[in-house]
Short mmCIF file of C-alpha atoms in Angstrom, two decimals:
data_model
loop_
_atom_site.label_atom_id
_atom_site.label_comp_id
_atom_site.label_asym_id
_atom_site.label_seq_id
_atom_site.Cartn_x
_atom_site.Cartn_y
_atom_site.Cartn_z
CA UNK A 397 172.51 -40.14 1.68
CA UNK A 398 169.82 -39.34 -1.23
CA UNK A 399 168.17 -42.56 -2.42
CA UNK A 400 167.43 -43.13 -5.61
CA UNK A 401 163.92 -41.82 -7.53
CA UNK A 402 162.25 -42.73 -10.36
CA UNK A 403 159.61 -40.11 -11.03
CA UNK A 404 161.76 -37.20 -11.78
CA UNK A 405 165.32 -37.24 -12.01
CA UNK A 406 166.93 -35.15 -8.89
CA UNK A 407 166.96 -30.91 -9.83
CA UNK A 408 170.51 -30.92 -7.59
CA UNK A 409 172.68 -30.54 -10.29
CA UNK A 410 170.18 -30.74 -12.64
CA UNK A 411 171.11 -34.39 -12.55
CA UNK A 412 169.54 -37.94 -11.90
CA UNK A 413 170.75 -39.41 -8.28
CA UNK A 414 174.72 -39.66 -8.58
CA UNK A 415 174.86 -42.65 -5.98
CA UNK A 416 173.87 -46.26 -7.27
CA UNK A 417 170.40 -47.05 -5.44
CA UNK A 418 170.99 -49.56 -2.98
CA UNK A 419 169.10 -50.48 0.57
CA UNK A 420 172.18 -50.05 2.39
CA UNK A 421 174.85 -46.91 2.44
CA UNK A 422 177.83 -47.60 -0.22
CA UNK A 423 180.96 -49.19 1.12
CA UNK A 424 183.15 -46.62 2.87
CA UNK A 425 185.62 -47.42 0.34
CA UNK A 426 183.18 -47.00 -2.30
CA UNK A 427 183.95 -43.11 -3.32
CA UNK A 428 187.25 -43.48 -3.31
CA UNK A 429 187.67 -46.50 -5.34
CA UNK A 430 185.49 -45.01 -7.90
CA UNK A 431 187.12 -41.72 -7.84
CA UNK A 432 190.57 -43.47 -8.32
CA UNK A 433 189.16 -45.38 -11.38
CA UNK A 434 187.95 -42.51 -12.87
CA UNK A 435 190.75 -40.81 -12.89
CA UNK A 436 192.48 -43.73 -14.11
CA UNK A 437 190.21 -44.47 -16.87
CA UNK A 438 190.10 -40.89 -18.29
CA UNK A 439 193.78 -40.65 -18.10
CA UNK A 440 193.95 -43.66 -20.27
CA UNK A 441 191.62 -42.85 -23.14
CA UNK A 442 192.92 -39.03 -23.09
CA UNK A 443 196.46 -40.19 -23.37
CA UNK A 444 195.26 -42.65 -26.39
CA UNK A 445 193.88 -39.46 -27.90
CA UNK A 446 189.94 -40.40 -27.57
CA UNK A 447 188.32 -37.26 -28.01
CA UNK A 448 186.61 -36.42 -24.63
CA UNK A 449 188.93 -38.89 -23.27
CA UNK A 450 188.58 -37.79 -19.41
CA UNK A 451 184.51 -37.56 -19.66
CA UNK A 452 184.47 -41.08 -21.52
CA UNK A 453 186.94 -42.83 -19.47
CA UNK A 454 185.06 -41.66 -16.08
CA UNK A 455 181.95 -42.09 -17.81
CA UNK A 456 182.98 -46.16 -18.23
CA UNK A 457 184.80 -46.88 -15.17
CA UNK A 458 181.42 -45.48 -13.07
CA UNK A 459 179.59 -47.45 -15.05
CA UNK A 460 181.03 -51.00 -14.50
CA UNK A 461 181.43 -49.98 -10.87
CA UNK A 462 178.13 -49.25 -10.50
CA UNK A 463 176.67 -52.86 -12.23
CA UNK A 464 178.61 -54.86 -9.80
CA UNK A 465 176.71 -51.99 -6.78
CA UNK A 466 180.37 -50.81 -5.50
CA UNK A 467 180.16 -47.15 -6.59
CA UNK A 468 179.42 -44.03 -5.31
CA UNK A 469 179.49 -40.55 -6.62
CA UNK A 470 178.67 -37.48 -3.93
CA UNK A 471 175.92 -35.26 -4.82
CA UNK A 472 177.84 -32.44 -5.08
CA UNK A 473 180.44 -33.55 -7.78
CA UNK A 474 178.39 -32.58 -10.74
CA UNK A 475 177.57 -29.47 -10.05
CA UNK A 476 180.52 -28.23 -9.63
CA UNK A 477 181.82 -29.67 -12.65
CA UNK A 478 179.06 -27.72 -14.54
CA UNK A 479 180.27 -24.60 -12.61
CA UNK A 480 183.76 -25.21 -13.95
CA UNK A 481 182.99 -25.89 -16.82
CA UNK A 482 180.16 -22.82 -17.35
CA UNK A 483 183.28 -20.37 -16.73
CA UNK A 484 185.05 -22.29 -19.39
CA UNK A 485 182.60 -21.88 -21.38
CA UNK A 486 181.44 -18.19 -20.98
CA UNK A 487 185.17 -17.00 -21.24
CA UNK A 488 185.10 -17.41 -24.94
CA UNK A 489 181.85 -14.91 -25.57
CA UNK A 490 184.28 -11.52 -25.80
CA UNK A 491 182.74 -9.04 -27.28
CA UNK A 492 183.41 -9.96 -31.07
CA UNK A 493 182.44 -13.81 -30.44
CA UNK A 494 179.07 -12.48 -29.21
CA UNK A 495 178.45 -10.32 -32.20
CA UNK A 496 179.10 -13.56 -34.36
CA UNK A 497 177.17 -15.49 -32.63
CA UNK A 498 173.82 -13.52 -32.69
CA UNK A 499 174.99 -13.15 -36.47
CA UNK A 500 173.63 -16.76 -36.56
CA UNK A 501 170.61 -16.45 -34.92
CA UNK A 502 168.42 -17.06 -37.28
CA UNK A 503 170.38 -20.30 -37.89
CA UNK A 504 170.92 -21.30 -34.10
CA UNK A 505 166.71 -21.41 -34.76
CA UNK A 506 166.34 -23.03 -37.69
CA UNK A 507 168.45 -25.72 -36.21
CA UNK A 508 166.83 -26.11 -33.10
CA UNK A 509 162.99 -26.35 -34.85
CA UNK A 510 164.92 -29.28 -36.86
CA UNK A 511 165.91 -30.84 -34.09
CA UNK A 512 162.45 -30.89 -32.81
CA UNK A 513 161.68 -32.22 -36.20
CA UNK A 514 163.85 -34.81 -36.10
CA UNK A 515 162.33 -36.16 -33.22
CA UNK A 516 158.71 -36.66 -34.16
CA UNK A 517 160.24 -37.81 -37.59
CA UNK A 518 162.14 -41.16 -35.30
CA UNK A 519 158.86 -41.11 -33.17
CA UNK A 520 157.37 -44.00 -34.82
CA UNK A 521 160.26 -45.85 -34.79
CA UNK A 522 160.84 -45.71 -30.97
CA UNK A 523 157.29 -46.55 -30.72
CA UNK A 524 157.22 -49.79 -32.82
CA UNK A 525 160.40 -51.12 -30.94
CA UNK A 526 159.17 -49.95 -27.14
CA UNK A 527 155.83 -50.82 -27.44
CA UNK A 528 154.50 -47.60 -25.36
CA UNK A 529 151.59 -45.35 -26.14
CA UNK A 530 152.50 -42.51 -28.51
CA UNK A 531 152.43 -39.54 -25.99
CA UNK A 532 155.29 -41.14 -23.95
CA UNK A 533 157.14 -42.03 -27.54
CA UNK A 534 156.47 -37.80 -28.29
CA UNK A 535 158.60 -37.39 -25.50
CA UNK A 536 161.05 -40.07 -25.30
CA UNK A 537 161.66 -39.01 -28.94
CA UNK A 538 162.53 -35.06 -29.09
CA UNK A 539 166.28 -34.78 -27.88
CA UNK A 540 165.35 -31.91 -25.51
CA UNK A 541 167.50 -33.16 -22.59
CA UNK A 542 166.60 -35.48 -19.91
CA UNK A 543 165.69 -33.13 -17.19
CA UNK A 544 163.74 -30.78 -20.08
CA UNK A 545 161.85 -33.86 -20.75
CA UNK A 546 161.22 -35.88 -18.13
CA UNK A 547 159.98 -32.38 -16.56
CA UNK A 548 157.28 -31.54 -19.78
CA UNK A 549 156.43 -35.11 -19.95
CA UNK A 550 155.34 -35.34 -16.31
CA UNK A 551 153.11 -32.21 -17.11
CA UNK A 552 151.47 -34.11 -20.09
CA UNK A 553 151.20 -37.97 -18.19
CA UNK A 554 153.35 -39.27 -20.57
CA UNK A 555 155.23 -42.01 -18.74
CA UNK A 556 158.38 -40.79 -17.05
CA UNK A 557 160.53 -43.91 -16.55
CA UNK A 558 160.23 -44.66 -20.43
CA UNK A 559 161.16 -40.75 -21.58
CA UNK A 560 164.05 -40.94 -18.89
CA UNK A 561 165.58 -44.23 -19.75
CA UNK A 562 165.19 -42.91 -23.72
CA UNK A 563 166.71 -39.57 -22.71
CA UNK A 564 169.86 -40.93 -20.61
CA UNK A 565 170.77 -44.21 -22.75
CA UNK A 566 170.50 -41.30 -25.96
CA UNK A 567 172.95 -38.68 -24.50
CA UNK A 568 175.33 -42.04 -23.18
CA UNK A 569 175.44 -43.06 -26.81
CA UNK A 570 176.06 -39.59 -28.32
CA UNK A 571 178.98 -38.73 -25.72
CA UNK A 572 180.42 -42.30 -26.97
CA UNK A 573 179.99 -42.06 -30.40
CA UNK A 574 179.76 -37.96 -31.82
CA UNK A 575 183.28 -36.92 -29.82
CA UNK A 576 185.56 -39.42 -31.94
CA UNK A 577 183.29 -38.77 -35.39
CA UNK A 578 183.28 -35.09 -34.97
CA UNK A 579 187.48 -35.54 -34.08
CA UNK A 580 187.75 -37.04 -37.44
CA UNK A 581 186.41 -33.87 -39.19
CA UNK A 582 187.86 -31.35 -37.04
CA UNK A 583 191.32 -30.93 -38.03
CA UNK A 584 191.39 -27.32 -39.47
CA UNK A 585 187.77 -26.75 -38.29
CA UNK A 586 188.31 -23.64 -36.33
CA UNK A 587 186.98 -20.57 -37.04
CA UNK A 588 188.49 -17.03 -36.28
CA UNK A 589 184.92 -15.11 -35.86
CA UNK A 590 183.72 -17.67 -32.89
CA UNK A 591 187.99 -18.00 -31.24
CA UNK A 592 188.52 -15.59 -28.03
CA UNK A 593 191.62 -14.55 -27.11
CA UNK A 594 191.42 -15.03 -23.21
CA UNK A 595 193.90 -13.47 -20.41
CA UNK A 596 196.84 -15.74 -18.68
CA UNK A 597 195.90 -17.43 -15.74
CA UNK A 598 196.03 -15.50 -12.31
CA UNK A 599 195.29 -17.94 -9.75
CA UNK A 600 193.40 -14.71 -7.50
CA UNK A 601 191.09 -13.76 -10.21
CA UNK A 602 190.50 -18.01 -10.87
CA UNK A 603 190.04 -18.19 -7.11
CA UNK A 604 187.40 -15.02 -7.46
CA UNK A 605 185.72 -16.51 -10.53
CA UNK A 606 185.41 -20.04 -8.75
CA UNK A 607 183.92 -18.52 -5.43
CA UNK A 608 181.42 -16.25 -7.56
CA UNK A 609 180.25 -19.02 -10.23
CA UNK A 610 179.73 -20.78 -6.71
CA UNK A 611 177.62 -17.81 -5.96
CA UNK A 612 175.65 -17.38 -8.89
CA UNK A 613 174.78 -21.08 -9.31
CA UNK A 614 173.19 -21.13 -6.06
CA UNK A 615 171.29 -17.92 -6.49
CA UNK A 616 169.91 -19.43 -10.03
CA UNK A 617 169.38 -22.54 -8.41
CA UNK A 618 167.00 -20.32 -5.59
CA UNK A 619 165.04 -18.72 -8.59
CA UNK A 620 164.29 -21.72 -10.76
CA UNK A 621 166.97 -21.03 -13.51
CA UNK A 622 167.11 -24.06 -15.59
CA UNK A 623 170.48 -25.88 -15.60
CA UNK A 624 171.88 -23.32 -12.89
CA UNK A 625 174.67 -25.18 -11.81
CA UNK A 626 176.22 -24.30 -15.67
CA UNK A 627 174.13 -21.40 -17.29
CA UNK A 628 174.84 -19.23 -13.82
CA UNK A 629 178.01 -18.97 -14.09
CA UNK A 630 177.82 -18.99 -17.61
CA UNK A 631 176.19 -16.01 -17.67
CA UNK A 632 178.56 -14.61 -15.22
CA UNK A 633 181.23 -15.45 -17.19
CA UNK A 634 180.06 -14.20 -20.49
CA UNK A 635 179.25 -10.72 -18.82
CA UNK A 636 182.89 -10.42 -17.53
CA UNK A 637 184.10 -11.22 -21.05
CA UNK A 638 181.85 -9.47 -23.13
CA UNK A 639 183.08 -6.25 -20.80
CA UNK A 640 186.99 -7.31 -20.81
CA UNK A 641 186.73 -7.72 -17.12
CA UNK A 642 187.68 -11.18 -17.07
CA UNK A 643 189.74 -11.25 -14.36
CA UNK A 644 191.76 -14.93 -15.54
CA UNK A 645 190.94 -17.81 -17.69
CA UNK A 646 189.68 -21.03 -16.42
CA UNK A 647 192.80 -23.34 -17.07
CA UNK A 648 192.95 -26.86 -19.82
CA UNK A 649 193.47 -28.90 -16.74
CA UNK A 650 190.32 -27.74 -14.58
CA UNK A 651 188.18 -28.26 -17.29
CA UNK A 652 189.55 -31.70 -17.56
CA UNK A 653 188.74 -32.42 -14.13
CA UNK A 654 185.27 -31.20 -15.00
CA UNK A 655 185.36 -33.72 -17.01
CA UNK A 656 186.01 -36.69 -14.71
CA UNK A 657 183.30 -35.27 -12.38
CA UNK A 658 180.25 -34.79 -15.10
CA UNK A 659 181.15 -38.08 -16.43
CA UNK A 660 181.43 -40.25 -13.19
CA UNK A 661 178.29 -38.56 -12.25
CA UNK A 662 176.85 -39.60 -15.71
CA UNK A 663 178.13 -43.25 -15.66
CA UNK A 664 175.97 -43.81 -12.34
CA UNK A 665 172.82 -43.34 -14.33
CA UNK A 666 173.49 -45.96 -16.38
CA UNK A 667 173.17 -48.91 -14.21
CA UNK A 668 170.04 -51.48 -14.22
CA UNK A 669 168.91 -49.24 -10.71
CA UNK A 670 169.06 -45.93 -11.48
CA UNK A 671 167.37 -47.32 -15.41
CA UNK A 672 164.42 -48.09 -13.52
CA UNK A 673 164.83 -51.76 -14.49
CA UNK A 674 162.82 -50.89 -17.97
CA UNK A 675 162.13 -53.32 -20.38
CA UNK A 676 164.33 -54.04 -22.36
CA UNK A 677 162.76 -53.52 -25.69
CA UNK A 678 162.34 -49.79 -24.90
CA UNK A 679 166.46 -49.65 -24.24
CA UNK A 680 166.63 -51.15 -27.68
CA UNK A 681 163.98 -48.11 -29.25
CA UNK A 682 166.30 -45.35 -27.04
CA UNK A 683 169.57 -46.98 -29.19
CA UNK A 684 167.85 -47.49 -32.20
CA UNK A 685 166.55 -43.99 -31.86
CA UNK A 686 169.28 -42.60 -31.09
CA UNK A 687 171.19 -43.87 -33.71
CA UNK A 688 168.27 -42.55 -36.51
CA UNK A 689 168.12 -39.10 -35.40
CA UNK A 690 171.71 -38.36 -34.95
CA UNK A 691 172.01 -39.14 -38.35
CA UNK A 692 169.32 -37.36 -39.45
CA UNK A 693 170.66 -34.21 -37.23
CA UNK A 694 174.59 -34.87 -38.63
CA UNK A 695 173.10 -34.61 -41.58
CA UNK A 696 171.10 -31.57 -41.43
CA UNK A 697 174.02 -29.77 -39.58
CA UNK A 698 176.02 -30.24 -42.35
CA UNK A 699 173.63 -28.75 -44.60
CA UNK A 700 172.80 -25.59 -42.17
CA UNK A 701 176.50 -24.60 -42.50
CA UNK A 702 177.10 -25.18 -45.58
CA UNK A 703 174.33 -23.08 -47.01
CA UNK A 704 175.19 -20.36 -43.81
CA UNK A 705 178.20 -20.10 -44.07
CA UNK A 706 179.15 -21.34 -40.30
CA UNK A 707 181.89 -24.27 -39.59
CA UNK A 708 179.51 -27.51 -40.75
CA UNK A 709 182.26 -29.82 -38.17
CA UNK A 710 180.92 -27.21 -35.20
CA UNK A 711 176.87 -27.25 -36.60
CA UNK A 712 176.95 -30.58 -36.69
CA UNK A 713 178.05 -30.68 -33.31
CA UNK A 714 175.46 -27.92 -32.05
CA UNK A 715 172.68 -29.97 -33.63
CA UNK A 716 174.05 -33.34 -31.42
CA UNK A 717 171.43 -34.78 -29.41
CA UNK A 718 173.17 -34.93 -26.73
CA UNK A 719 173.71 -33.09 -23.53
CA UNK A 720 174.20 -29.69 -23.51
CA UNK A 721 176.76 -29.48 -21.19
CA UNK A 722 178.49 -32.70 -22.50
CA UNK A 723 178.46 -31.34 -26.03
CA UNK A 724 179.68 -27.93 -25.06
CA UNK A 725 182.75 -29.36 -23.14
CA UNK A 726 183.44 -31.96 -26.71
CA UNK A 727 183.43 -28.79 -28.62
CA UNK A 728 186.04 -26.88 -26.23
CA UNK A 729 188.18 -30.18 -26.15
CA UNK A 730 188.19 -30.30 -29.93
CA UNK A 731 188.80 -26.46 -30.13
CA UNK A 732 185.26 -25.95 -32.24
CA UNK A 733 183.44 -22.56 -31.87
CA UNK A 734 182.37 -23.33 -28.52
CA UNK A 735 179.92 -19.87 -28.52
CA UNK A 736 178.50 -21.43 -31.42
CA UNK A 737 177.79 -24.75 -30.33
CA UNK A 738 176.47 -23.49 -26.95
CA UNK A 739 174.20 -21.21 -28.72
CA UNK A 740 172.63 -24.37 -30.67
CA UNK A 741 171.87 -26.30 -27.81
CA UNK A 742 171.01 -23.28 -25.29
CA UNK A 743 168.30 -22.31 -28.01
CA UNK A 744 166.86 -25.97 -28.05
CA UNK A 745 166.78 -26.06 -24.33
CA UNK A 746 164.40 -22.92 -24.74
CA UNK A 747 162.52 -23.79 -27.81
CA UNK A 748 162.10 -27.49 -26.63
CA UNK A 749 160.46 -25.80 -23.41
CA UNK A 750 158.47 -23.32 -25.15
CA UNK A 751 156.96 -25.43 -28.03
CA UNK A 752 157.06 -29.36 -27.07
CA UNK A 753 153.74 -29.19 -25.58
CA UNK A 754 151.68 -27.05 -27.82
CA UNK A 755 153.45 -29.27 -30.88
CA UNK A 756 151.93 -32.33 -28.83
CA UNK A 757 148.40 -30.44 -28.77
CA UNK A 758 148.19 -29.36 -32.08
CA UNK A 759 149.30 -32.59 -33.43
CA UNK A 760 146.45 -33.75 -31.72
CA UNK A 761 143.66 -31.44 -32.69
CA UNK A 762 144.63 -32.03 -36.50
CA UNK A 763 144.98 -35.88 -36.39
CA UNK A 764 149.01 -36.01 -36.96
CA UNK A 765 149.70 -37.84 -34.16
CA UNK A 766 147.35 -41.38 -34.06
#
């Protein structure tokens, strides 16, 4: 079994550690009982209608399982959620989608500098509730993802735990709350330029697609691809579309099972352990935080497609600073331009990467950041 780290999150998966740091192995009971729960727990809040029921539900019943230390997720459950769901996802860029979607490229980056924005703009109020020196607060700050972060702010010698703990307790709080917000909103949302129109199932070609997104994730995995365990097969995905080779669509009820897996897997990061035990005042700044710069980001969705052009519901929902696997799989449960809101947070994930550190250094050199 793994154990538990603290200086990096785990790159399997692109995940933190998925079993509940303990000094002992888990009961052997323990991966079933929290498999059974979160199955239970999704099924519950899907059939109540919570948007991202299955994620949510699993997401909870981890959770608790994991404060009372009688959880245990394996390793490789999340990643092959994110394979699932990165063929779920890359089925919908046919040809037409894609054309639409790099139709709002110069959006997709206006949105993404924003979102960097938005995060130095809630800087100083993370800093004045954690109490941490204002490089770590830089990068606890910008919603660029916790792996993205935790990765740039190891480079800089910001403090790691701090930008983790921010980073995780911010996407927990934007899977619970954006999902039933963005619901409210999304009734008649759709639009026709960013819908595919996807081939039955055909349980061969699914079988094919599973065994090569299987393939490809390991392969991008090898070469350092970012996220490979989704974006692989992704990418696989969209190229099959994009040529009408697609050889079946991914079906509703695998992506719900996705589901269960990505947010079991997420629920075990949320326990005092795999937290680091941080103080408590800097989970207060990651909420707080949170809280500011979604709204700020809601906001200034809203406004993007409005002036654009684009579905505002499915901006907004791009510009989330949350996960971008979790937001990508809210968007295909609520049937919202999921090529769009991919595109958003794919182009974050790249500008985040690219411009983070020189922001930081520049910043510096003029005397913005003090």
């Amino acid at each position: 079994m793994k154990r538990a780290r603290f200086d990096l999150p785990a790159p399997a998966g692109d995940s933190a550690a998925t079993i509940v740091p303990r000094t002992s192995p888990p009961p052997p009971d323990a991966y079933l009982r929290t498999a059974l729960l979160a199955v239970m727990a999704g099924a519950l809040l899907s059939a109540a209608g919570f948007p991202l029921g299955w994620m949510v539900g699993a997401m909870l019943a981890s959770a608790y399982l994991g404060w009372r230390g009688v959880a245990a997720v394996p390793d490789w459950v999340r990643p092959a959620g994110l394979v699932v769901l990165g063929l779920g996802l890359g089925q919908t860029f046919t040809a037409p989608v894609v054309a639409a979607v790099a139709g709002a490229l110069p959006v997709i980056l206006v949105g993404g500098l924003g979102a960097i924005l938005a995060g130095i703009a809630v800087l100083p109020l993370y800093r004045r509730i954690a109490r941490v020196d204002l490089r770590t607060a830089y990068y606890a700050a910008i919603p660029g993802g916790i792996m993205t972060m935790a990765v740039l702010a190891q480079r800089a010698g910001a403090g790691v735990p701090a930008v983790t703990l921010a980073q995780t307790l911010r996407m927990a709080a934007v899977v619970l709350i954006f999902p039933p917000v963005i619901a409210v909103f999304a009734t008649g949302a759709r639009d026709a330029a960013f819908t595919a129109d996807l081939p039955p199932l055909a349980w061969g070609g699914l079988a094919l697609m599973l065994a090569g997104g299987a393939v490809v994730a390991f392969l991008g995995g090898k070469v350092g691809l970012a996220n490979a365990a989704m974006l692989a097969p992704c990418l696989l995905a969209m190229a099959l579309s994009g040529f009408g080779a697609l050889p079946s669509s991914v079906p509703r009820w695998l992506v719900d099972a996705a589901q269960v897996a990505m947010g079991a897997s997420l629920g075990m990061r949320l326990t005092p352990q795999a937290l680091g035990g941080g103080p408590r005042r800097q989970a207060l700044a990651a909420l707080v935080s949170a809280l500011a710069i979604s709204a700020l980001l809601a906001v200034l969705g809203v406004v993007l497609g409005l002036v654009s052009g684009l579905p505002p519901v499915a901006v907004s929902l791009g510009m989330a600073p949350g996960g971008m696997p979790e937001m990508a799989v809210t968007a295909k449960a609520l049937d919202l331009a999921v090529p769009l809101v991919l595109g958003f947070h794919l182009v974050r994930t790249v500008l985040c990467n690219l411009l983070v550190g020189p922001i930081w250094r520049l910043g510096l050199r003029i005397g913005l950041f003090r």
